[in-house]
Amino acid sequence: MSPAIINLLLVIPFLVMAYFLSQGKGAFLIAGYNTMSKKEKAKYDELALCKFMSKVLYGISFSMVLLSLSEWLEMPILMWIGIAFMTGLIVFTLVYSNTGNRFRNS
């Protein structure tokens, strides 16, 4: 039971970061973007990037909740669903964000 509680406590910072990103703030939390020069940052649509990353963090939070429920309810299928969802989400995020110049300013 206690690992489930610890997992749920780990969800809280993810939800807080997702909230800030969904408001268009917190771009400094995005690795790679925060190290760019101002000239390079001007090439990207910061609001769209923040909103996309907030959705990713909400998805990761959901999968972490599934992992916690798996532990708490002793249902291993929830763990596998959570792992599959998180893995799929990460692969989708990597492909979507690195192809098609989706977050570039026009």
mmCIF file of N, CA and C in Angstrom, residues 62-64 66-67 77-87:
data_model
loop_
_atom_site.group_PDB
_atom_site.id
_atom_site.type_symbol
_atom_site.label_atom_id
_atom_site.label_comp_id
_atom_site.label_asym_id
_atom_site.label_seq_id
_atom_site.Cartn_x
_atom_site.Cartn_y
_atom_site.Cartn_z
ATOM 1 N N PHE A 62 -1.454 10.449 -15.652
ATOM 2 C CA PHE A 62 -2.506 9.433 -15.712
ATOM 3 C C PHE A 62 -1.909 8.032 -15.647
ATOM 4 N N SER A 63 -0.838 7.806 -16.384
ATOM 5 C CA SER A 63 -0.232 6.469 -16.364
ATOM 6 C C SER A 63 0.379 6.167 -14.998
ATOM 7 N N MET A 64 0.893 7.186 -14.316
ATOM 8 C CA MET A 64 1.422 6.969 -12.968
ATOM 9 C C MET A 64 0.296 6.638 -11.990
ATOM 10 N N LEU A 66 -2.387 5.015 -12.858
ATOM 11 C CA LEU A 66 -2.690 3.610 -13.154
ATOM 12 C C LEU A 66 -1.711 2.676 -12.450
ATOM 13 N N LEU A 67 -0.439 3.048 -12.428
ATOM 14 C CA LEU A 67 0.557 2.225 -11.736
ATOM 15 C C LEU A 67 0.254 2.154 -10.239
ATOM 16 N N ILE A 77 -2.849 -6.056 -14.290
ATOM 17 C CA ILE A 77 -3.215 -5.608 -15.631
ATOM 18 C C ILE A 77 -3.160 -4.087 -15.730
ATOM 19 N N LEU A 78 -3.504 -3.391 -14.639
ATOM 20 C CA LEU A 78 -3.429 -1.927 -14.642
ATOM 21 C C LEU A 78 -1.990 -1.453 -14.795
ATOM 22 N N MET A 79 -1.058 -2.193 -14.193
ATOM 23 C CA MET A 79 0.350 -1.840 -14.326
ATOM 24 C C MET A 79 0.770 -1.939 -15.791
ATOM 25 N N TRP A 80 0.388 -3.026 -16.450
ATOM 26 C CA TRP A 80 0.775 -3.211 -17.848
ATOM 27 C C TRP A 80 0.109 -2.185 -18.759
ATOM 28 N N ILE A 81 -1.128 -1.827 -18.447
ATOM 29 C CA ILE A 81 -1.805 -0.784 -19.226
ATOM 30 C C ILE A 81 -1.089 0.548 -19.031
ATOM 31 N N GLY A 82 -0.727 0.861 -17.782
ATOM 32 C CA GLY A 82 -0.011 2.102 -17.486
ATOM 33 C C GLY A 82 1.342 2.166 -18.168
ATOM 34 N N ILE A 83 2.076 1.058 -18.139
ATOM 35 C CA ILE A 83 3.390 1.015 -18.790
ATOM 36 C C ILE A 83 3.234 1.166 -20.302
ATOM 37 N N ALA A 84 2.261 0.468 -20.875
ATOM 38 C CA ALA A 84 2.035 0.556 -22.323
ATOM 39 C C ALA A 84 1.622 1.969 -22.725
ATOM 40 N N PHE A 85 0.753 2.584 -21.926
ATOM 41 C CA PHE A 85 0.301 3.940 -22.232
ATOM 42 C C PHE A 85 1.459 4.923 -22.156
ATOM 43 N N MET A 86 2.273 4.813 -21.103
ATOM 44 C CA MET A 86 3.398 5.728 -20.946
ATOM 45 C C MET A 86 4.417 5.536 -22.072
ATOM 46 N N THR A 87 4.713 4.299 -22.405
ATOM 47 C CA THR A 87 5.665 4.026 -23.480
ATOM 48 C C THR A 87 5.148 4.559 -24.814
#
